[in-house]
């Protein structure tokens, strides 16, 4: 049963079937082969219960928030301001890419939106300043992954719904690892440029006057972040209500800068509908697949197989990490998360691991999958922004950051308090 499931899934993905359709077809195939009664009759109820979740309503709000910041020019002004503060470092603009991704991640909740937004405003600077194309593209692809780690994060909402884990606790747990990972990305750029100075690009000159003048452009994203995350931790709003508050704040910023036009609103709403439809299609298909594999006994079979191995908790954790690293090469991250978390996370929780800590670990593994070929979604997002060139350039440029992510995963295992200290402190 396990082998059949894996073979069908890989065959569908190899045939370039869209992810949502692949998960749905896999569920129908398993039903036909193994089910004793027609499980597909429950698809309507599953689709309704999935899309009717109050927590999942936060997803279109966070997508809309990022779209408004992009369409209104707020993200472009933010990037230009960050450029003023980092030109003295070797590889200056590449550090600005990572810093801009981290700051935009604190408002958008999506890695794809983060990579696409910062890539849109940064690629023109790459050509003008003579940077190494590969490493520059790698910083955008890797920096974009911060979108699902630094709160607010769409993937953390999905994880919280799947595992019944507190969303505010997950958000708190992502703050310190997010800051550390952004710093490690920047350190990776620094080390590469010190060993290969030719990759560092043209060193820019700026002044303190220019830096102080740029500060007002950094304030709106930070205010939106504090409005969203602060309202959650202050107990004033749920994650969904805070996401709606963030949209209002973004609209206010766009109006204040006289950029809130009907065209901006139309483009932001169209982009939000496309992205939300894709996410919800994946979620509905993945929930149906989970229903099928539970009903035919595949979940129990996997659990028995893993328990029969007699692994110690750390050994089990390492096997799961290896599983995600391999699976991430072939499967889109959100669908991988929805398809595997309900099966694997309960096993790890029974082995004694904290569900909040596991949420951060899973997100880090998803981040790694986003820049791991051949299916790393951020690689294709960045490649899609270029007028020319092959995707090999993006893959090679992102390779050092895959090692950085593996290092971050190791640090999280060695020091779990990197994720758990802030939630524990907040609980008092």
Short mmCIF file of C-alpha atoms in Angstrom, two decimals:
data_model
loop_
_atom_site.label_atom_id
_atom_site.label_comp_id
_atom_site.label_asym_id
_atom_site.label_seq_id
_atom_site.Cartn_x
_atom_site.Cartn_y
_atom_site.Cartn_z
CA UNK A 1 0.00 0.00 0.00
CA UNK A 2 2.79 2.44 0.90
CA UNK A 3 4.78 1.60 -2.24
CA UNK A 4 1.68 1.94 -4.44
CA UNK A 5 0.91 5.37 -2.99
CA UNK A 6 4.46 6.64 -3.55
CA UNK A 7 4.63 5.27 -7.11
CA UNK A 8 1.30 6.86 -8.13
CA UNK A 9 2.25 10.21 -6.57
CA UNK A 10 5.68 10.33 -8.23
CA UNK A 11 4.16 9.32 -11.58
CA UNK A 12 1.63 12.17 -11.37
CA UNK A 13 4.30 14.71 -10.42
CA UNK A 14 6.64 13.44 -13.16
CA UNK A 15 3.79 13.93 -15.66
CA UNK A 16 3.65 17.62 -14.60
CA UNK A 17 0.09 17.28 -13.29
CA UNK A 18 -0.77 20.37 -11.17
CA UNK A 19 -0.21 19.68 -7.48
CA UNK A 20 -3.84 20.07 -6.38
CA UNK A 21 -5.02 17.76 -9.18
CA UNK A 22 -2.26 15.24 -8.40
CA UNK A 23 -3.33 15.00 -4.75
CA UNK A 24 -6.99 14.66 -5.69
CA UNK A 25 -6.30 12.00 -8.34
CA UNK A 26 -4.10 10.10 -5.90
CA UNK A 27 -6.96 10.09 -3.38
CA UNK A 28 -9.41 8.80 -6.01
CA UNK A 29 -6.95 6.12 -7.17
CA UNK A 30 -6.37 4.84 -3.64
CA UNK A 31 -10.14 4.82 -3.07
CA UNK A 32 -10.68 2.67 -6.17
CA UNK A 33 -7.92 0.22 -5.24
CA UNK A 34 -8.36 -0.16 -1.47
CA UNK A 35 -11.62 1.36 -0.19
CA UNK A 36 -14.64 -0.82 0.57
CA UNK A 37 -17.15 2.02 0.06
CA UNK A 38 -17.18 5.23 -2.10
CA UNK A 39 -15.15 7.75 -0.10
CA UNK A 40 -15.49 10.35 -2.85
CA UNK A 41 -19.05 11.00 -1.67
CA UNK A 42 -17.55 12.89 1.26
CA UNK A 43 -15.63 15.31 -0.99
CA UNK A 44 -18.30 18.01 -0.88
CA UNK A 45 -18.46 18.00 2.91
CA UNK A 46 -14.66 18.01 3.15
CA UNK A 47 -14.37 20.93 0.74
CA UNK A 48 -16.94 22.92 2.72
CA UNK A 49 -15.44 22.18 6.16
CA UNK A 50 -11.92 22.99 4.91
CA UNK A 51 -12.81 26.32 3.32
CA UNK A 52 -15.16 27.23 6.19
CA UNK A 53 -12.40 27.28 8.84
CA UNK A 54 -12.21 30.68 10.55
CA UNK A 55 -8.44 30.47 10.92
CA UNK A 56 -7.92 29.80 7.21
CA UNK A 57 -9.75 33.05 6.39
CA UNK A 58 -6.49 34.73 7.47
CA UNK A 59 -4.77 33.39 4.33
CA UNK A 60 -6.46 35.67 1.74
CA UNK A 61 -6.03 38.62 4.10
CA UNK A 62 -2.27 38.09 4.38
CA UNK A 63 -1.98 37.55 0.62
CA UNK A 64 -3.92 40.79 0.03
CA UNK A 65 -1.68 42.62 2.50
CA UNK A 66 1.42 41.66 0.52
CA UNK A 67 -0.25 42.53 -2.80
CA UNK A 68 -1.17 46.03 -1.59
CA UNK A 69 2.38 46.68 -0.39
CA UNK A 70 3.74 45.58 -3.76
CA UNK A 71 1.25 47.38 -5.99
CA UNK A 72 1.38 50.63 -4.00
CA UNK A 73 5.18 50.90 -4.26
CA UNK A 74 5.73 50.51 -0.51
CA UNK A 75 8.00 47.49 -1.03
CA UNK A 76 10.09 49.36 -3.61
CA UNK A 77 10.61 52.33 -1.26
CA UNK A 78 11.50 49.94 1.57
CA UNK A 79 14.17 48.26 -0.58
CA UNK A 80 15.63 51.60 -1.66
CA UNK A 81 15.87 52.64 2.00
CA UNK A 82 17.64 49.42 3.04
CA UNK A 83 20.15 49.89 0.22
CA UNK A 84 21.32 53.05 1.99
CA UNK A 85 22.36 51.10 5.11
CA UNK A 86 24.39 48.15 3.79
CA UNK A 87 26.69 49.28 0.93
CA UNK A 88 29.78 49.14 3.17
CA UNK A 89 29.53 45.34 3.48
CA UNK A 90 31.16 43.10 0.85
CA UNK A 91 28.30 42.19 -1.47
CA UNK A 92 26.28 45.21 -0.27
CA UNK A 93 23.07 44.90 -2.30
CA UNK A 94 22.87 41.17 -1.64
CA UNK A 95 22.64 41.96 2.08
CA UNK A 96 19.88 44.44 1.19
CA UNK A 97 18.04 41.61 -0.60
CA UNK A 98 18.06 39.49 2.54
CA UNK A 99 17.16 42.38 4.85
CA UNK A 100 14.33 43.43 2.55
CA UNK A 101 13.03 39.84 2.39
CA UNK A 102 13.09 39.63 6.20
CA UNK A 103 11.23 42.94 6.58
CA UNK A 104 8.68 42.13 3.88
CA UNK A 105 8.23 38.65 5.40
CA UNK A 106 7.12 40.37 8.60
CA UNK A 107 4.07 41.65 6.70
CA UNK A 108 3.24 39.18 3.91
CA UNK A 109 3.29 35.66 5.41
CA UNK A 110 4.22 34.08 2.06
CA UNK A 111 7.61 33.01 0.75
CA UNK A 112 6.53 33.15 -2.89
CA UNK A 113 5.16 36.68 -2.45
CA UNK A 114 8.35 37.74 -0.65
CA UNK A 115 10.70 36.36 -3.34
CA UNK A 116 8.57 37.75 -6.18
CA UNK A 117 8.22 41.21 -4.61
CA UNK A 118 11.85 41.75 -3.64
CA UNK A 119 13.05 40.14 -6.87
CA UNK A 120 10.91 42.54 -8.90
CA UNK A 121 12.50 45.61 -7.32
CA UNK A 122 16.05 44.22 -6.97
CA UNK A 123 16.92 42.69 -10.35
CA UNK A 124 17.38 46.06 -12.05
CA UNK A 125 20.03 47.00 -9.50
CA UNK A 126 21.92 43.75 -10.14
CA UNK A 127 22.58 44.66 -13.77
CA UNK A 128 23.51 48.26 -13.02
CA UNK A 129 25.99 47.39 -10.23
CA UNK A 130 27.82 44.44 -11.82
CA UNK A 131 26.97 41.77 -9.27
CA UNK A 132 27.51 38.06 -9.71
CA UNK A 133 24.22 37.04 -11.29
CA UNK A 134 24.09 33.60 -9.71
CA UNK A 135 24.79 34.64 -6.11
CA UNK A 136 22.52 37.68 -6.40
CA UNK A 137 19.63 35.51 -7.60
CA UNK A 138 20.40 33.01 -4.84
CA UNK A 139 20.00 35.68 -2.15
CA UNK A 140 16.51 36.52 -3.45
CA UNK A 141 15.42 32.88 -3.63
CA UNK A 142 16.83 32.09 -0.17
CA UNK A 143 15.72 35.35 1.43
CA UNK A 144 12.22 34.75 0.12
CA UNK A 145 11.95 31.59 2.21
CA UNK A 146 11.90 33.78 5.33
CA UNK A 147 8.30 34.61 4.41
CA UNK A 148 6.98 31.45 6.08
CA UNK A 149 9.22 31.59 9.18
CA UNK A 150 9.06 35.20 10.35
CA UNK A 151 5.51 35.92 11.57
CA UNK A 152 2.89 36.35 10.29
CA UNK A 153 3.21 33.09 8.35
CA UNK A 154 0.55 31.39 6.23
CA UNK A 155 2.22 27.98 6.62
CA UNK A 156 2.24 28.30 10.40
CA UNK A 157 -1.50 28.95 10.29
CA UNK A 158 -1.97 25.76 8.26
CA UNK A 159 0.29 23.82 10.66
CA UNK A 160 -1.65 25.17 13.63
CA UNK A 161 -4.96 24.11 12.07
CA UNK A 162 -3.65 20.62 11.22
CA UNK A 163 -2.12 19.97 14.65
CA UNK A 164 -4.42 22.12 16.85
CA UNK A 165 -1.40 24.14 18.02
CA UNK A 166 -1.68 27.74 19.20
CA UNK A 167 -1.03 30.17 16.31
CA UNK A 168 0.27 32.96 18.63
CA UNK A 169 2.72 30.49 20.20
CA UNK A 170 3.91 29.40 16.76
CA UNK A 171 4.37 33.02 15.71
CA UNK A 172 6.42 33.76 18.82
CA UNK A 173 8.50 30.64 18.22
CA UNK A 174 9.38 31.81 14.70
CA UNK A 175 10.76 35.22 15.68
CA UNK A 176 14.21 34.32 17.07
CA UNK A 177 14.96 31.56 14.49
CA UNK A 178 13.84 33.96 11.75
CA UNK A 179 16.26 36.66 12.89
CA UNK A 180 19.08 34.13 13.29
CA UNK A 181 18.44 32.60 9.87
CA UNK A 182 18.41 36.01 8.16
CA UNK A 183 21.71 36.78 9.90
CA UNK A 184 23.17 33.45 8.76
CA UNK A 185 22.09 34.14 5.17
CA UNK A 186 23.86 37.50 5.34
CA UNK A 187 26.92 35.82 6.88
CA UNK A 188 26.93 33.32 3.99
CA UNK A 189 27.05 36.20 1.50
CA UNK A 190 29.86 37.83 3.49
CA UNK A 191 31.96 34.65 3.60
CA UNK A 192 31.47 33.93 -0.12
CA UNK A 193 32.40 37.51 -1.06
CA UNK A 194 35.47 37.49 1.18
CA UNK A 195 36.77 34.34 -0.49
CA UNK A 196 35.62 35.43 -3.98
CA UNK A 197 35.84 39.26 -4.08
CA UNK A 198 34.90 39.27 -7.76
CA UNK A 199 31.37 38.22 -6.76
CA UNK A 200 30.86 41.21 -4.44
CA UNK A 201 29.87 43.67 -7.17
CA UNK A 202 30.39 47.40 -7.24
CA UNK A 203 30.73 48.98 -3.80
CA UNK A 204 28.20 51.77 -3.39
CA UNK A 205 28.78 55.05 -1.61
CA UNK A 206 26.23 56.74 0.61
CA UNK A 207 26.08 59.31 3.37
CA UNK A 208 24.57 59.52 6.81
CA UNK A 209 22.31 62.25 5.52
CA UNK A 210 20.93 59.84 2.91
CA UNK A 211 20.51 57.12 5.51
CA UNK A 212 18.52 59.33 7.89
CA UNK A 213 16.41 60.58 5.00
CA UNK A 214 15.54 56.98 4.07
CA UNK A 215 14.25 55.99 7.52
CA UNK A 216 10.63 57.10 6.94
CA UNK A 217 10.36 54.50 4.17
CA UNK A 218 11.16 51.72 6.67
CA UNK A 219 8.53 52.80 9.18
CA UNK A 220 5.31 51.63 7.37
CA UNK A 221 6.31 47.92 7.09
CA UNK A 222 7.39 47.93 10.75
CA UNK A 223 4.13 49.60 11.85
CA UNK A 224 2.12 47.01 9.91
CA UNK A 225 4.14 44.20 11.54
CA UNK A 226 3.50 45.56 15.04
CA UNK A 227 -0.17 46.15 14.23
CA UNK A 228 -0.61 42.54 13.10
CA UNK A 229 1.60 40.63 15.51
CA UNK A 230 1.19 43.05 18.43
CA UNK A 231 -2.60 42.84 18.32
CA UNK A 232 -2.39 39.03 18.52
CA UNK A 233 -0.01 38.97 21.50
CA UNK A 234 -1.90 41.73 23.29
CA UNK A 235 -5.01 39.58 23.16
CA UNK A 236 -6.87 42.19 21.10
CA UNK A 237 -7.34 40.07 17.98
CA UNK A 238 -7.21 36.55 16.65
CA UNK A 239 -4.85 35.71 13.77
CA UNK A 240 -7.67 36.25 11.27
CA UNK A 241 -8.73 39.57 12.79
CA UNK A 242 -5.10 40.71 12.95
CA UNK A 243 -4.68 39.88 9.25
CA UNK A 244 -7.69 42.05 8.43
CA UNK A 245 -6.20 44.82 10.60
CA UNK A 246 -2.97 44.52 8.59
CA UNK A 247 -4.90 45.00 5.33
CA UNK A 248 -6.50 48.16 6.74
CA UNK A 249 -3.05 49.41 7.80
CA UNK A 250 -1.63 48.72 4.32
CA UNK A 251 -4.55 50.55 2.71
CA UNK A 252 -3.94 53.49 5.05
CA UNK A 253 -0.23 53.60 4.09
CA UNK A 254 -1.11 53.48 0.38
CA UNK A 255 -3.68 56.27 0.82
CA UNK A 256 -1.24 58.39 2.84
CA UNK A 257 1.27 58.14 -0.01
CA UNK A 258 -1.44 58.91 -2.59
CA UNK A 259 -0.99 55.50 -4.24
CA UNK A 260 -4.42 54.04 -3.39
CA UNK A 261 -5.99 54.04 -6.85
CA UNK A 262 -8.65 51.86 -8.45
CA UNK A 263 -5.95 50.25 -10.58
CA UNK A 264 -3.87 49.34 -7.49
CA UNK A 265 -6.94 47.87 -5.77
CA UNK A 266 -7.98 45.89 -8.87
CA UNK A 267 -4.52 44.40 -9.39
CA UNK A 268 -4.13 43.59 -5.69
CA UNK A 269 -7.53 41.86 -5.56
CA UNK A 270 -6.88 39.90 -8.77
CA UNK A 271 -3.50 38.71 -7.48
CA UNK A 272 -5.07 37.76 -4.15
CA UNK A 273 -7.82 35.73 -5.82
CA UNK A 274 -5.35 33.82 -7.98
CA UNK A 275 -3.05 32.97 -5.08
CA UNK A 276 -5.86 32.13 -2.66
CA UNK A 277 -7.56 29.88 -5.21
CA UNK A 278 -4.31 27.96 -5.71
CA UNK A 279 -3.77 27.56 -1.95
CA UNK A 280 -7.35 26.48 -1.24
CA UNK A 281 -7.36 24.00 -4.13
CA UNK A 282 -4.26 22.37 -2.65
CA UNK A 283 -5.77 22.36 0.84
CA UNK A 284 -9.07 20.80 -0.26
CA UNK A 285 -7.31 18.12 -2.33
CA UNK A 286 -4.86 17.37 0.47
CA UNK A 287 -7.66 17.10 3.08
CA UNK A 288 -9.48 14.66 0.80
CA UNK A 289 -6.27 12.65 0.38
CA UNK A 290 -5.75 12.57 4.15
CA UNK A 291 -9.34 11.40 4.61
CA UNK A 292 -8.81 8.59 2.10
CA UNK A 293 -5.49 7.35 3.49
CA UNK A 294 -6.91 7.37 7.01
CA UNK A 295 -10.02 5.48 5.93
CA UNK A 296 -8.10 2.75 4.06
CA UNK A 297 -5.72 2.29 7.00
CA UNK A 298 -2.58 3.72 5.38
CA UNK A 299 -1.99 6.12 8.28
CA UNK A 300 -2.12 3.29 10.82
CA UNK A 301 0.12 1.18 8.57
CA UNK A 302 2.77 3.93 8.41
CA UNK A 303 2.57 4.42 12.18
CA UNK A 304 3.03 0.69 12.83
CA UNK A 305 5.95 0.52 10.40
CA UNK A 306 7.77 3.43 12.02
CA UNK A 307 7.11 2.13 15.55
CA UNK A 308 8.33 -1.34 14.52
CA UNK A 309 11.74 0.16 13.74
CA UNK A 310 12.26 0.71 17.48
CA UNK A 311 14.02 4.05 16.98
CA UNK A 312 15.04 6.32 19.81
CA UNK A 313 13.38 9.80 19.72
CA UNK A 314 16.43 11.50 18.21
CA UNK A 315 16.85 8.74 15.62
CA UNK A 316 13.17 9.07 14.69
CA UNK A 317 13.59 12.83 14.34
CA UNK A 318 16.61 12.42 12.05
CA UNK A 319 14.69 9.94 9.87
CA UNK A 320 11.81 12.42 9.56
CA UNK A 321 14.23 15.24 8.65
CA UNK A 322 15.83 13.06 5.96
CA UNK A 323 12.36 12.15 4.68
CA UNK A 324 11.36 15.81 4.35
CA UNK A 325 14.64 16.78 2.70
CA UNK A 326 14.19 14.09 0.04
CA UNK A 327 10.44 14.64 -0.42
CA UNK A 328 11.01 18.39 -0.72
CA UNK A 329 12.97 17.80 -3.92
CA UNK A 330 9.88 16.44 -5.66
CA UNK A 331 6.81 18.01 -4.02
CA UNK A 332 5.41 21.51 -3.59
CA UNK A 333 5.81 22.65 0.01
CA UNK A 334 2.24 23.46 1.07
CA UNK A 335 0.86 20.21 -0.33
CA UNK A 336 3.76 18.30 1.23
CA UNK A 337 2.94 19.89 4.57
CA UNK A 338 -0.78 19.15 4.44
CA UNK A 339 -0.23 15.60 3.22
CA UNK A 340 2.42 14.60 5.78
CA UNK A 341 1.95 16.63 8.98
CA UNK A 342 -1.23 14.79 10.15
CA UNK A 343 0.66 11.47 9.88
CA UNK A 344 4.15 12.35 11.09
CA UNK A 345 3.74 15.04 13.74
CA UNK A 346 1.56 12.94 16.11
CA UNK A 347 4.34 10.31 16.12
CA UNK A 348 6.96 12.91 17.05
CA UNK A 349 4.73 14.43 19.73
CA UNK A 350 4.28 10.97 21.28
CA UNK A 351 8.08 10.62 21.18
CA UNK A 352 8.29 13.65 23.47
CA UNK A 353 8.88 16.60 21.12
CA UNK A 354 7.12 19.91 21.67
CA UNK A 355 4.48 20.64 18.95
CA UNK A 356 5.43 24.34 18.82
CA UNK A 357 9.11 23.48 18.34
CA UNK A 358 8.14 20.91 15.71
CA UNK A 359 6.20 23.63 13.88
CA UNK A 360 9.35 25.73 13.52
CA UNK A 361 11.36 22.66 12.46
CA UNK A 362 8.81 21.73 9.79
CA UNK A 363 8.82 25.30 8.45
CA UNK A 364 12.63 25.23 8.21
CA UNK A 365 12.42 21.97 6.28
CA UNK A 366 9.83 23.53 3.98
CA UNK A 367 12.14 26.50 3.46
CA UNK A 368 14.90 24.11 2.41
CA UNK A 369 12.52 22.43 -0.03
CA UNK A 370 11.73 25.83 -1.59
CA UNK A 371 15.28 26.22 -2.89
CA UNK A 372 16.09 22.56 -3.53
CA UNK A 373 15.90 21.39 -7.17
CA UNK A 374 14.13 20.11 -9.15
CA UNK A 375 10.82 21.38 -7.67
CA UNK A 376 11.98 24.25 -5.42
CA UNK A 377 9.23 26.79 -6.01
CA UNK A 378 11.29 29.88 -5.15
CA UNK A 379 13.84 28.89 -7.79
CA UNK A 380 11.14 29.08 -10.44
CA UNK A 381 9.67 32.30 -9.04
CA UNK A 382 13.04 34.06 -9.30
CA UNK A 383 13.75 32.55 -12.72
CA UNK A 384 10.36 33.78 -13.91
CA UNK A 385 11.37 37.36 -13.10
CA UNK A 386 14.35 37.25 -15.47
CA UNK A 387 14.15 38.21 -19.15
CA UNK A 388 16.84 35.67 -20.07
CA UNK A 389 19.12 32.92 -18.73
CA UNK A 390 18.65 29.38 -17.48
CA UNK A 391 17.34 28.18 -14.14
CA UNK A 392 20.75 26.56 -13.51
CA UNK A 393 22.00 30.02 -12.50
CA UNK A 394 19.39 30.30 -9.74
CA UNK A 395 20.00 26.74 -8.53
CA UNK A 396 23.78 27.24 -8.28
CA UNK A 397 23.34 30.63 -6.60
CA UNK A 398 20.96 29.17 -3.99
CA UNK A 399 23.15 26.14 -3.20
CA UNK A 400 25.21 27.82 -0.40
CA UNK A 401 21.97 28.81 1.31
CA UNK A 402 20.73 25.23 1.34
CA UNK A 403 23.77 24.42 3.49
CA UNK A 404 22.94 27.43 5.68
CA UNK A 405 19.41 26.11 6.22
CA UNK A 406 20.76 22.68 7.16
CA UNK A 407 23.05 24.42 9.66
CA UNK A 408 20.04 26.27 11.10
CA UNK A 409 18.14 22.99 11.47
CA UNK A 410 21.12 21.54 13.36
CA UNK A 411 21.23 24.60 15.64
CA UNK A 412 17.53 24.24 16.39
CA UNK A 413 17.99 20.58 17.34
CA UNK A 414 20.99 21.35 19.54
CA UNK A 415 19.31 24.35 21.22
CA UNK A 416 15.51 23.94 21.19
CA UNK A 417 15.20 27.11 23.26
CA UNK A 418 15.98 29.12 20.13
CA UNK A 419 12.32 28.53 19.32
CA UNK A 420 10.82 27.86 22.75
CA UNK A 421 12.33 30.63 24.88
CA UNK A 422 10.10 33.45 23.60
CA UNK A 423 6.79 31.51 23.81
CA UNK A 424 7.72 30.29 27.30
CA UNK A 425 8.59 33.82 28.40
CA UNK A 426 5.33 35.17 26.99
CA UNK A 427 3.37 32.54 28.93
CA UNK A 428 4.97 33.94 32.10
#
